[in-house]
XYZ file of N, CA and C in Angstrom:
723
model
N -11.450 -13.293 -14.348
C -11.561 -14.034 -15.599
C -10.431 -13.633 -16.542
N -10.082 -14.554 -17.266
C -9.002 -14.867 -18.152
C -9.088 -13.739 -19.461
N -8.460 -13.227 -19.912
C -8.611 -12.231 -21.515
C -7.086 -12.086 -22.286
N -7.757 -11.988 -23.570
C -6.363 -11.684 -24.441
C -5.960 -11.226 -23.722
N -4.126 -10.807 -23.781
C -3.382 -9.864 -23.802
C -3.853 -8.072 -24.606
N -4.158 -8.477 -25.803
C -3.788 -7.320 -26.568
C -5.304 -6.740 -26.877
N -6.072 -7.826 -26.333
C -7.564 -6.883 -26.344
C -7.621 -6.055 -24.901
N -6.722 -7.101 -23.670
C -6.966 -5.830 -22.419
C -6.239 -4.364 -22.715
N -5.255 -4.904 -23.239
C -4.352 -3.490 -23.543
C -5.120 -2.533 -24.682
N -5.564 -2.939 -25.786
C -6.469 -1.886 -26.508
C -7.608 -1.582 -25.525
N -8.266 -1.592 -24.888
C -9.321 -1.069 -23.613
C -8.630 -0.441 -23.178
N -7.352 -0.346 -22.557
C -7.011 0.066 -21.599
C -6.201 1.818 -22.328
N -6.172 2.172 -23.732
C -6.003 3.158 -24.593
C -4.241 2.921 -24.901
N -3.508 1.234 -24.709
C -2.200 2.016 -25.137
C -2.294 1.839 -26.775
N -2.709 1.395 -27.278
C -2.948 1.491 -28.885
C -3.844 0.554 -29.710
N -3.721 0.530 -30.730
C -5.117 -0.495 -31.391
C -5.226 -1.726 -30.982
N -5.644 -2.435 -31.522
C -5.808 -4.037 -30.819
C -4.375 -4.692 -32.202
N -4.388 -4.284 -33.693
C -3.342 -4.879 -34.091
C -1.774 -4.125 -33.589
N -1.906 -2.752 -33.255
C -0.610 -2.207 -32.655
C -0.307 -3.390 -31.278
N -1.097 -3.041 -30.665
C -1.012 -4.220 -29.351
C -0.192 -5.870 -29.752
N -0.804 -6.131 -30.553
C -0.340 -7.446 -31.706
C 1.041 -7.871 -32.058
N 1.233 -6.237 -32.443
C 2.617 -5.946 -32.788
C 3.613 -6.108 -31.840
N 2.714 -5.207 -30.808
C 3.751 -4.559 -29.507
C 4.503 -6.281 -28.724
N 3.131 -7.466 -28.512
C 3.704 -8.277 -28.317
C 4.552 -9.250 -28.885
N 4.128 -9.313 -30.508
C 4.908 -9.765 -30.906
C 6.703 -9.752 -31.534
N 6.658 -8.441 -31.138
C 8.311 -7.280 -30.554
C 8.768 -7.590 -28.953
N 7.924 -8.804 -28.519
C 8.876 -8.991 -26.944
C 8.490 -7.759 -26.120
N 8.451 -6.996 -26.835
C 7.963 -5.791 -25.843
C 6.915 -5.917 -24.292
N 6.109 -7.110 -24.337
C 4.851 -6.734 -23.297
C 5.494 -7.842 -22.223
N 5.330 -7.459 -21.166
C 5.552 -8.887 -19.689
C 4.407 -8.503 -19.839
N 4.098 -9.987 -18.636
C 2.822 -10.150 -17.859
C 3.525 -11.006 -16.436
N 3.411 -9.967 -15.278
C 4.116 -10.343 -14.068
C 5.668 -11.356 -14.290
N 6.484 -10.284 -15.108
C 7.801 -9.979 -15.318
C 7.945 -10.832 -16.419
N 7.233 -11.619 -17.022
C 7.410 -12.631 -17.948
C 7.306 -12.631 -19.415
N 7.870 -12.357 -20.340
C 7.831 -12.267 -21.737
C 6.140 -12.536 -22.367
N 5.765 -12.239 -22.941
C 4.088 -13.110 -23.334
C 4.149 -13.388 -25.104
N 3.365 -14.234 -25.297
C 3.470 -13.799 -26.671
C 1.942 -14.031 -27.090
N 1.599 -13.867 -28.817
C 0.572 -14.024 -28.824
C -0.626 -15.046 -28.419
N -1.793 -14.594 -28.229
C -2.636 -15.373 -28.043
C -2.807 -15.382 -26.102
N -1.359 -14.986 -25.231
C -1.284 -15.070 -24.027
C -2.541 -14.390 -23.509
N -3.013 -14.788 -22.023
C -4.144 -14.489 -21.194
C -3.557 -13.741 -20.127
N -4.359 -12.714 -19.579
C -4.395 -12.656 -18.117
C -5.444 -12.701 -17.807
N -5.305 -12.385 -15.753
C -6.304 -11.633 -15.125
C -6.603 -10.392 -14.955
N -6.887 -9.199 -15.776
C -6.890 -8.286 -15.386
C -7.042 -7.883 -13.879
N -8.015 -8.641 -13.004
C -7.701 -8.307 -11.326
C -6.703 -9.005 -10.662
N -5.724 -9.171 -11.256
C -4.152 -9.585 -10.574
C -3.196 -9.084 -11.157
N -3.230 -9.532 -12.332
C -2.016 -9.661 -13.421
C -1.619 -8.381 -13.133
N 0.015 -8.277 -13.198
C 0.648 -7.111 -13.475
C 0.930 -7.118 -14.826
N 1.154 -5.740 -15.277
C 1.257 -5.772 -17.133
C 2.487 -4.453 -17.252
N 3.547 -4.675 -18.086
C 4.372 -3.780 -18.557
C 4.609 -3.892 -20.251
N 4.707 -2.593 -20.527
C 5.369 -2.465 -21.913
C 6.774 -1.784 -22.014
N 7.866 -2.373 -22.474
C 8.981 -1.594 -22.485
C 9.028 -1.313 -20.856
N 8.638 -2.035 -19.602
C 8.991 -1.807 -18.394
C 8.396 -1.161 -17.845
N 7.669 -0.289 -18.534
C 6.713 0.456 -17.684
C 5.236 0.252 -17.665
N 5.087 0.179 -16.348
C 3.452 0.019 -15.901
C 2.422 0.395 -16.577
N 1.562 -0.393 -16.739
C -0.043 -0.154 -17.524
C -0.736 -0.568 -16.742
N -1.671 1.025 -16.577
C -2.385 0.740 -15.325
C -3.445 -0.247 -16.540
N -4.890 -0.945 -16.016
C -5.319 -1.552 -16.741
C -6.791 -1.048 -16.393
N -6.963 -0.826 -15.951
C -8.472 0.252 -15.417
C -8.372 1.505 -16.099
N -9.842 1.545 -16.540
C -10.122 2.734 -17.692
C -10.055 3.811 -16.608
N -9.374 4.845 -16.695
C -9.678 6.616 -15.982
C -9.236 6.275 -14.587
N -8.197 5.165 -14.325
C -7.198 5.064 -12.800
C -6.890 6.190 -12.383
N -7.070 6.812 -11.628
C -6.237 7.839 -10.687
C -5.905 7.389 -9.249
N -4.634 7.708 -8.847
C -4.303 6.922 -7.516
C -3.803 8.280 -6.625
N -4.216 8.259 -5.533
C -3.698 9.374 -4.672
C -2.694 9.027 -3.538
N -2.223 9.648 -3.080
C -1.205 9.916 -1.932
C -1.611 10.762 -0.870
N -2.272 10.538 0.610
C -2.579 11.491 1.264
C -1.646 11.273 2.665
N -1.546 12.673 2.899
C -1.060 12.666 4.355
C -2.417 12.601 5.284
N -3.084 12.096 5.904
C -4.190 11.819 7.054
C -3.678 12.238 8.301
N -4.876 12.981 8.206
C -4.296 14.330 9.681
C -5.088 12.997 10.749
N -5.436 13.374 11.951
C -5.779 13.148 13.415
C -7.337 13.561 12.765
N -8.347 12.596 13.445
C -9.715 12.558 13.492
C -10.479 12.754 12.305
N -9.687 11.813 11.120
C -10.667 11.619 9.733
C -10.715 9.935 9.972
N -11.893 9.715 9.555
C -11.716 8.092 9.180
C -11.793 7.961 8.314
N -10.604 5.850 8.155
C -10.469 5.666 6.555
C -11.547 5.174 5.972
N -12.641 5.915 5.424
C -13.820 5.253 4.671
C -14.154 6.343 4.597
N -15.160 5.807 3.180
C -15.981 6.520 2.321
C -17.160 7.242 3.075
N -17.647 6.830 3.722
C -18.613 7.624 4.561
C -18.781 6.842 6.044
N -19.344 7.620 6.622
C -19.388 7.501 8.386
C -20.340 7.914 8.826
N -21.082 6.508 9.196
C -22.765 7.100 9.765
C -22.659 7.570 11.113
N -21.816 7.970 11.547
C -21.553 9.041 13.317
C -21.526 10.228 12.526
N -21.200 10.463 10.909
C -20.998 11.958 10.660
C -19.760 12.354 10.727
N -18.749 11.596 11.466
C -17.423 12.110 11.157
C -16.753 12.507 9.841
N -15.757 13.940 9.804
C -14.971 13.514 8.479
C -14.421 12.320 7.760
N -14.479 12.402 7.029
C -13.459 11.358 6.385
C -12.140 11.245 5.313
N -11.634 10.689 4.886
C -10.773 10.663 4.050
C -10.872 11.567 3.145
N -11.967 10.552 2.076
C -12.404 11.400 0.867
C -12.893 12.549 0.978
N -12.935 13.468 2.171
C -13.217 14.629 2.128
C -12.202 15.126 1.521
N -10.941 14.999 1.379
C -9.789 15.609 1.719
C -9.249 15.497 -0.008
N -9.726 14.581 -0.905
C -9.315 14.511 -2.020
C -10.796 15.139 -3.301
N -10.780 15.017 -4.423
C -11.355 15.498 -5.068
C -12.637 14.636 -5.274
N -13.771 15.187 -5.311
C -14.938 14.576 -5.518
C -14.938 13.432 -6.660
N -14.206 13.808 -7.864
C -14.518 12.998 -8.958
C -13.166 13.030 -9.640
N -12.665 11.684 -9.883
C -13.832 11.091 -9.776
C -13.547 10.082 -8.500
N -14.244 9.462 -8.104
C -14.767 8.828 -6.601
C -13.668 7.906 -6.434
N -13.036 7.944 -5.344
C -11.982 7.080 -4.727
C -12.582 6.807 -3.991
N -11.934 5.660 -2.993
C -12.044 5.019 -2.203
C -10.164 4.549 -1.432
N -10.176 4.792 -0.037
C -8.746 4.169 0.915
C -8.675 3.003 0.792
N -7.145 2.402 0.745
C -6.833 1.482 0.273
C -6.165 1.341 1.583
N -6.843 -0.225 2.217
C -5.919 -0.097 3.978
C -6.845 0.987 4.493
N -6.235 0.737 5.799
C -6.712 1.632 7.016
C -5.661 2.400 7.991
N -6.170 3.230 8.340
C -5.723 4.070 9.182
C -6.465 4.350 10.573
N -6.172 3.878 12.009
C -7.138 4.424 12.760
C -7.746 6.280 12.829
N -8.580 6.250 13.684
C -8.889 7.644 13.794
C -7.937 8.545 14.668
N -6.940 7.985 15.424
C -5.799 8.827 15.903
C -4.488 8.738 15.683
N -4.352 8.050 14.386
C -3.309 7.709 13.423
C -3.229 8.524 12.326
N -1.850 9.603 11.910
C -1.393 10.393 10.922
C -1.020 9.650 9.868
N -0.535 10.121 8.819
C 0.844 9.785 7.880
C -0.234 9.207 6.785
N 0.736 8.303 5.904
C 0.495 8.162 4.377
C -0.251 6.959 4.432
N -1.327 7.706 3.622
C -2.439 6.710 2.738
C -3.031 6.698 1.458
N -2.926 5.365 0.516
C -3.474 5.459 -0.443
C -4.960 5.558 -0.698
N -5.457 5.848 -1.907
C -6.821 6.392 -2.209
C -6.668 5.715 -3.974
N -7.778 5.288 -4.241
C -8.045 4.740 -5.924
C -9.068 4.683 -6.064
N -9.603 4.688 -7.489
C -10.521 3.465 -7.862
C -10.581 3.043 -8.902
N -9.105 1.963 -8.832
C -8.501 0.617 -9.637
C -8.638 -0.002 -8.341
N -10.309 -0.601 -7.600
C -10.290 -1.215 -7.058
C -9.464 -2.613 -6.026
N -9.608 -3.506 -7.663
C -9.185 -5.022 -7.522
C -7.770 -4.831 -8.043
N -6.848 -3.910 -8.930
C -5.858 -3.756 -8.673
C -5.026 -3.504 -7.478
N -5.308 -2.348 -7.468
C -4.651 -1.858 -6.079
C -4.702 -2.865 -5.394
N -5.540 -3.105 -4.590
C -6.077 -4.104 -3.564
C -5.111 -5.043 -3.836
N -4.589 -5.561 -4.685
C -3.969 -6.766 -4.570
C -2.483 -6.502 -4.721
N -2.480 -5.028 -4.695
C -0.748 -4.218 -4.783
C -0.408 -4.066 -3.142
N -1.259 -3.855 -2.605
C -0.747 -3.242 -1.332
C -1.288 -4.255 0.040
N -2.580 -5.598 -0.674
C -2.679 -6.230 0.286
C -1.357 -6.917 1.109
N -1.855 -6.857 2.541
C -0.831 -8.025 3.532
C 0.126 -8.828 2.784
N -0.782 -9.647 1.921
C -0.010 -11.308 1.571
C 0.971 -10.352 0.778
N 0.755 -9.468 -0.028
C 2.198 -8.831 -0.997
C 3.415 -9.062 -0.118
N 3.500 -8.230 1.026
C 4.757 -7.806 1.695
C 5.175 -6.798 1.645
N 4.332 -5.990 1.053
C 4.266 -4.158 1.093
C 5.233 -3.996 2.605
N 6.029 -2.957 2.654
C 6.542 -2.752 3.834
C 5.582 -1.297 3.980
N 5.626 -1.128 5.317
C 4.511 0.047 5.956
C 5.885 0.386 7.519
N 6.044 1.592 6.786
C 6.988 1.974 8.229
C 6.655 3.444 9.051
N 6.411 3.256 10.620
C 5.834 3.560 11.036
C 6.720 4.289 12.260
N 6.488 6.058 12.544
C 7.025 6.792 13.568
C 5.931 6.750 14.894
N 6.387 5.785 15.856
C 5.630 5.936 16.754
C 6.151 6.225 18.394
N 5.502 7.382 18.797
C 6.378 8.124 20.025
C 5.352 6.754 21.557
N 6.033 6.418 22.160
C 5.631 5.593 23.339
C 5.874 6.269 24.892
N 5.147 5.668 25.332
C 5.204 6.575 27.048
C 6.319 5.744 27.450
N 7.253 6.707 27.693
C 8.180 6.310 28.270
C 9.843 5.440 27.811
N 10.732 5.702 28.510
C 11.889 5.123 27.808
C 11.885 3.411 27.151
N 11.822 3.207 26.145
C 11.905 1.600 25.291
C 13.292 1.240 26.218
N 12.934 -0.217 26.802
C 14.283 -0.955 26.788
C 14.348 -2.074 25.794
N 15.742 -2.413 26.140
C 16.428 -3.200 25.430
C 15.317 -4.590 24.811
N 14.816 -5.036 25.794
C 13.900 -6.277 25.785
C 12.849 -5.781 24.949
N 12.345 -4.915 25.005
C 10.877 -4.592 24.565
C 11.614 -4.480 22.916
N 12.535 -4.135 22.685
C 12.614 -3.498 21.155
C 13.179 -4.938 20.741
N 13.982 -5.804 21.501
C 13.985 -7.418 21.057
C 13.054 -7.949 20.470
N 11.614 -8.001 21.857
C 10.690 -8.732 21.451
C 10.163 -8.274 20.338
N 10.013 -6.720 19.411
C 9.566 -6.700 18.609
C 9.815 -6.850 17.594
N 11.543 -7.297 17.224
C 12.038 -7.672 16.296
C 11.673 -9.550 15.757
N 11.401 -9.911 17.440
C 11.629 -11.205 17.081
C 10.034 -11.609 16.784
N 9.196 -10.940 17.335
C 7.442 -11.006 17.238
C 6.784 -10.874 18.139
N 5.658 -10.210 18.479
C 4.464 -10.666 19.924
C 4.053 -11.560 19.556
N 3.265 -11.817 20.746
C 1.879 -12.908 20.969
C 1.436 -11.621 20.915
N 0.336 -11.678 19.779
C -1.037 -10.663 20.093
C -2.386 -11.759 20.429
N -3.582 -11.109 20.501
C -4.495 -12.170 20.539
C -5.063 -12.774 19.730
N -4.819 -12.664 18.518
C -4.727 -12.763 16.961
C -4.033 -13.761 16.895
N -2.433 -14.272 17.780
C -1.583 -14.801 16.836
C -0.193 -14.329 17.049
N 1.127 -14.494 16.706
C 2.140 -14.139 16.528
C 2.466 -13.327 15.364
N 2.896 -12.182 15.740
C 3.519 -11.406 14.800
C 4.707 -11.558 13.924
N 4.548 -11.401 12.539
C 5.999 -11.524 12.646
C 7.091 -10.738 12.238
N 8.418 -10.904 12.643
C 9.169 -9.885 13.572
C 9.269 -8.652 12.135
N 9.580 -7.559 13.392
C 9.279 -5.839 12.644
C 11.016 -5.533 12.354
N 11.232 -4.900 11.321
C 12.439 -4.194 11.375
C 12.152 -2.733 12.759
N 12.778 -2.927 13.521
C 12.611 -1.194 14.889
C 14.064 -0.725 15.008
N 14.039 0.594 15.141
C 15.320 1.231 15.373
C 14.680 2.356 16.332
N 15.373 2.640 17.409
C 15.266 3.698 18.340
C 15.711 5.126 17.950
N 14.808 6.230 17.490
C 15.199 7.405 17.305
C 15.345 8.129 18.160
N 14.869 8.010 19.893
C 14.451 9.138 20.719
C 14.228 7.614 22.263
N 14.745 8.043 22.798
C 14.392 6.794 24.042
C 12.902 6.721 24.281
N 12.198 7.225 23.336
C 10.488 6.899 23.568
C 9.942 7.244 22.455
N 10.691 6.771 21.043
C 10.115 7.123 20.104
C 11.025 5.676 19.167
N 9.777 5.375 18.542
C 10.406 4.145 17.794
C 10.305 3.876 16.326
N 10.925 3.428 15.508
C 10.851 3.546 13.875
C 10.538 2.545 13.717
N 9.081 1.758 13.283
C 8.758 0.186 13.007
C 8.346 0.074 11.527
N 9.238 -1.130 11.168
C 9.087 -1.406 9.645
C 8.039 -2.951 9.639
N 6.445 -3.190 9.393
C 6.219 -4.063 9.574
C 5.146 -4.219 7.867
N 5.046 -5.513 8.015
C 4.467 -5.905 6.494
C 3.095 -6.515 6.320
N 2.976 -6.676 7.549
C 1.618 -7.333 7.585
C 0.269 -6.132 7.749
N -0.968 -6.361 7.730
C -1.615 -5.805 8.174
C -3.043 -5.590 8.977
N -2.688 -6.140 10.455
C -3.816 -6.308 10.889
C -4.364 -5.048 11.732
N -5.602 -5.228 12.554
C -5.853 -3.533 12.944
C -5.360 -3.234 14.038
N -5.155 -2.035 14.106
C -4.271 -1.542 15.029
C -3.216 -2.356 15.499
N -2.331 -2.620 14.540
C -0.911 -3.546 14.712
C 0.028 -2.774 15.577
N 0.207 -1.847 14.910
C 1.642 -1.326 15.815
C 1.222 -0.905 17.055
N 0.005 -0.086 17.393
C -0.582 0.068 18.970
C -0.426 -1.284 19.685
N -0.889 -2.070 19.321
C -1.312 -3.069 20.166
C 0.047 -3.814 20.269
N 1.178 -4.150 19.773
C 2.639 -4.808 19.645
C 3.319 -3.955 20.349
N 3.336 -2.463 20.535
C 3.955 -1.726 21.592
C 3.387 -1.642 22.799
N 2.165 -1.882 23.086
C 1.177 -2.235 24.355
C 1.758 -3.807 24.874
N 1.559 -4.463 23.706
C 2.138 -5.728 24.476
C 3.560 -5.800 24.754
N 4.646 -5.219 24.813
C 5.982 -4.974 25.190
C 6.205 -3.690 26.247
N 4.746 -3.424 27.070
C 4.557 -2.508 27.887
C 4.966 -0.986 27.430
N 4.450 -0.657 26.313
C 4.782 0.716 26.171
C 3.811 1.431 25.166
N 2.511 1.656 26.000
C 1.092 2.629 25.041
C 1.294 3.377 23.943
N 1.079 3.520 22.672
C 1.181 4.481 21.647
C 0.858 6.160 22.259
N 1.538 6.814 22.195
C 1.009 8.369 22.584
C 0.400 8.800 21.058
N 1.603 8.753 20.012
C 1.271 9.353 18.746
C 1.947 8.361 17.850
N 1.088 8.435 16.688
C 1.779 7.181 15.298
C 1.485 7.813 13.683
N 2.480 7.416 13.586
C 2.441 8.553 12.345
C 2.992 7.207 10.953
N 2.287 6.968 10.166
C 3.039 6.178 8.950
C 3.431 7.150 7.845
N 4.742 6.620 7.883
C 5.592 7.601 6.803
C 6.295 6.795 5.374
N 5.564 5.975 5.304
C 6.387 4.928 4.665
C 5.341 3.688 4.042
N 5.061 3.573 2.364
C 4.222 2.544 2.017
C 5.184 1.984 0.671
N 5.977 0.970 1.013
C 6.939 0.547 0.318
C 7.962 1.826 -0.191
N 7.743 1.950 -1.464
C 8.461 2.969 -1.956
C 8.260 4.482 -2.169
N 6.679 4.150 -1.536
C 6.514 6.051 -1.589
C 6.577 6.361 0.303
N 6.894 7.535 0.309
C 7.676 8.349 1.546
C 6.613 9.869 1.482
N 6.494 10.014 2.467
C 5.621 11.239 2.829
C 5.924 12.496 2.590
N 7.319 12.326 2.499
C 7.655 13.312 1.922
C 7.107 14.880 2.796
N 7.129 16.103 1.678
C 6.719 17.387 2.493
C 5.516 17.747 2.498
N 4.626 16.582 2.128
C 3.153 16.947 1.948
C 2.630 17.244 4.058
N 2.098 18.311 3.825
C 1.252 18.792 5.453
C -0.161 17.711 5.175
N -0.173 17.902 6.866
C -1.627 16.786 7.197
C -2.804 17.546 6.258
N -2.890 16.786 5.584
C -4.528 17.025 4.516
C -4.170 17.453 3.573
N -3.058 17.032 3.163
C -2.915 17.360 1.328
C -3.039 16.177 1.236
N -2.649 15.903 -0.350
C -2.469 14.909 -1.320
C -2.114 15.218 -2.748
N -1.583 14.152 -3.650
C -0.781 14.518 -4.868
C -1.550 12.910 -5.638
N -1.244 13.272 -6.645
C -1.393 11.836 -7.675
C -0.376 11.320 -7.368
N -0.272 10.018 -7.684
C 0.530 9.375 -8.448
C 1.566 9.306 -9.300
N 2.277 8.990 -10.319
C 2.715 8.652 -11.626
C 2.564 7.385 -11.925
N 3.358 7.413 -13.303
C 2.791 6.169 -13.661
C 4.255 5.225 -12.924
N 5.497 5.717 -12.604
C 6.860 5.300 -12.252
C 6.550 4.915 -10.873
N 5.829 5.733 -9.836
C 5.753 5.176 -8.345
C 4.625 4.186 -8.583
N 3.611 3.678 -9.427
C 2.777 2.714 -9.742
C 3.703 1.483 -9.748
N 4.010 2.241 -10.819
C 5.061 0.662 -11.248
C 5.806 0.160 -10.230
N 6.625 0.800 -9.281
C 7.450 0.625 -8.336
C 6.398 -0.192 -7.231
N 5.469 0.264 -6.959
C 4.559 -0.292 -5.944
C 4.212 -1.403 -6.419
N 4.028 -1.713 -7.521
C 3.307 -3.242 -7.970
C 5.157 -4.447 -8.481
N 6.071 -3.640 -8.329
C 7.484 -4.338 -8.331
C 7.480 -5.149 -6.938
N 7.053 -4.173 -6.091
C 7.586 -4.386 -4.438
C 6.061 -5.306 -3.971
N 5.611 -5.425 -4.642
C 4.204 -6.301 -4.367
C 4.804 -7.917 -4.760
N 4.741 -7.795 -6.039
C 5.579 -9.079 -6.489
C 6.821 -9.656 -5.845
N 7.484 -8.933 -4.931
C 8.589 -9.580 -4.927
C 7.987 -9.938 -3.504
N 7.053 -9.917 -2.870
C 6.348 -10.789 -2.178
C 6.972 -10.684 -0.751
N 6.223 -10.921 0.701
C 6.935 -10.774 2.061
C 8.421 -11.849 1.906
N 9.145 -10.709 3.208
C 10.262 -11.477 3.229
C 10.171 -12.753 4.197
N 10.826 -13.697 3.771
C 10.936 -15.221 4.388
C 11.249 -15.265 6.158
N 10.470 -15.595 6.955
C 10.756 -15.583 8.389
C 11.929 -16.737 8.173
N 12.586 -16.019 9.142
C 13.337 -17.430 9.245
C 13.233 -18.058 10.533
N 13.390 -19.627 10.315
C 13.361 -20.453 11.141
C 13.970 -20.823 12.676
């Protein structure tokens, strides 16, 4: 649903509802890169919002995490087998929830929030979030197999479409893909005859894994926010024809 400008932003603590007033009527505020002026609406569960360029989160008490996900946690909040999970691994409170998935024998970087319907719409598929992915395969990649994955599989889903891959190791492959269905990259290296051994995501647009060990995690800022909801907007890149 639709709301002032300058009443979401006073909720949201950047200043009074007439400072807010002000702020837009100084050019100061976008709303998904766009000048606003008074009286303007958003959606708070879409709309991106900047002041002076920088990101406002719009959810009261946002905290966003960064985790490295070791081997045998799953991505969810709880698991009626009893397995670990994610949120073991971050702070009780206040209560996050994984953003995306990770299988259960899949490492590397995952987000955690709860700016629900934000997030969600920062890092969903349709954005074009890039997700790049270290994955070691049985056996030497040829030439053909790392073609077909540039150009797309047939999965049983559908056609993929095509991955940025670069060969680090004759059985180890670097895949840059944007979409997100389950178990994508297993199943696209299976179908070009070559099984996942180990997969590691190191890469969620602009944040990088950096030196965090399996089962840490760090916040956020408010600068890699902003950057993530830039690279959302500028939307998947165009297949070409």
């Amino acid at each position: 649903m639709s709301e002032r400008v300058h009443k979401v932003l006073a909720r949201a603590g950047v200043a009074s509802r007439r400072r807010c007033e002000e702020l837009i009527a100084e050019g100061r505020v976008e709303v998904n890169g766009v000048v606003v002026e008074l009286g303007a609406q958003l959606d708070v569960s879409s709309d991106i919002v900047t002041i002076d360029g920088a990101f406002v989160p719009l959810a009261p008490d946002a905290v966003y995490y960064v985790l490295n996900k070791p081997v045998g946690y799953v991505t969810t909040a709880h698991d009626p087998q009893g397995r670990p999970t994610v949120v073991d691994l971050v702070p009780p409170e206040p209560r996050v929830f994984p953003v995306g998935r990770l299988d259960l024998d899949t490492e590397g970087l995952l987000l955690l929030t709860n700016d629900g319907e934000r997030h969600h719409r920062i890092t969903h598929p349709s954005s074009g979030i890039e997700k790049e992915y270290l994955a070691e395969v049985e056996g030497a990649t040829s030439r053909s197999a790392l073609r077909r994955l540039r150009e797309g599989v047939e999965l049983d889903d559908g056609m993929t479409a095509p991955a940025k891959v670069a060969l680090v190791h004759p059985n180890v492959l670097r895949l840059v893909i944007h979409e997100g269905r389950n178990r994508q990259v297993r199943r696209m290296c299976a179908a070009v005859g070559y099984p996942v051994v180990r997969l590691v995501r190191v890469r969620i647009g602009t944040l990088v894994i950096e030196s965090l060990a399996p089962g840490q995690w760090r916040t956020l800022d408010g600068d890699e926010v902003r950057a993530l909801a830039a690279a959302a907007a500028a939307g998947p890149p165009t297949r070409p024809r």
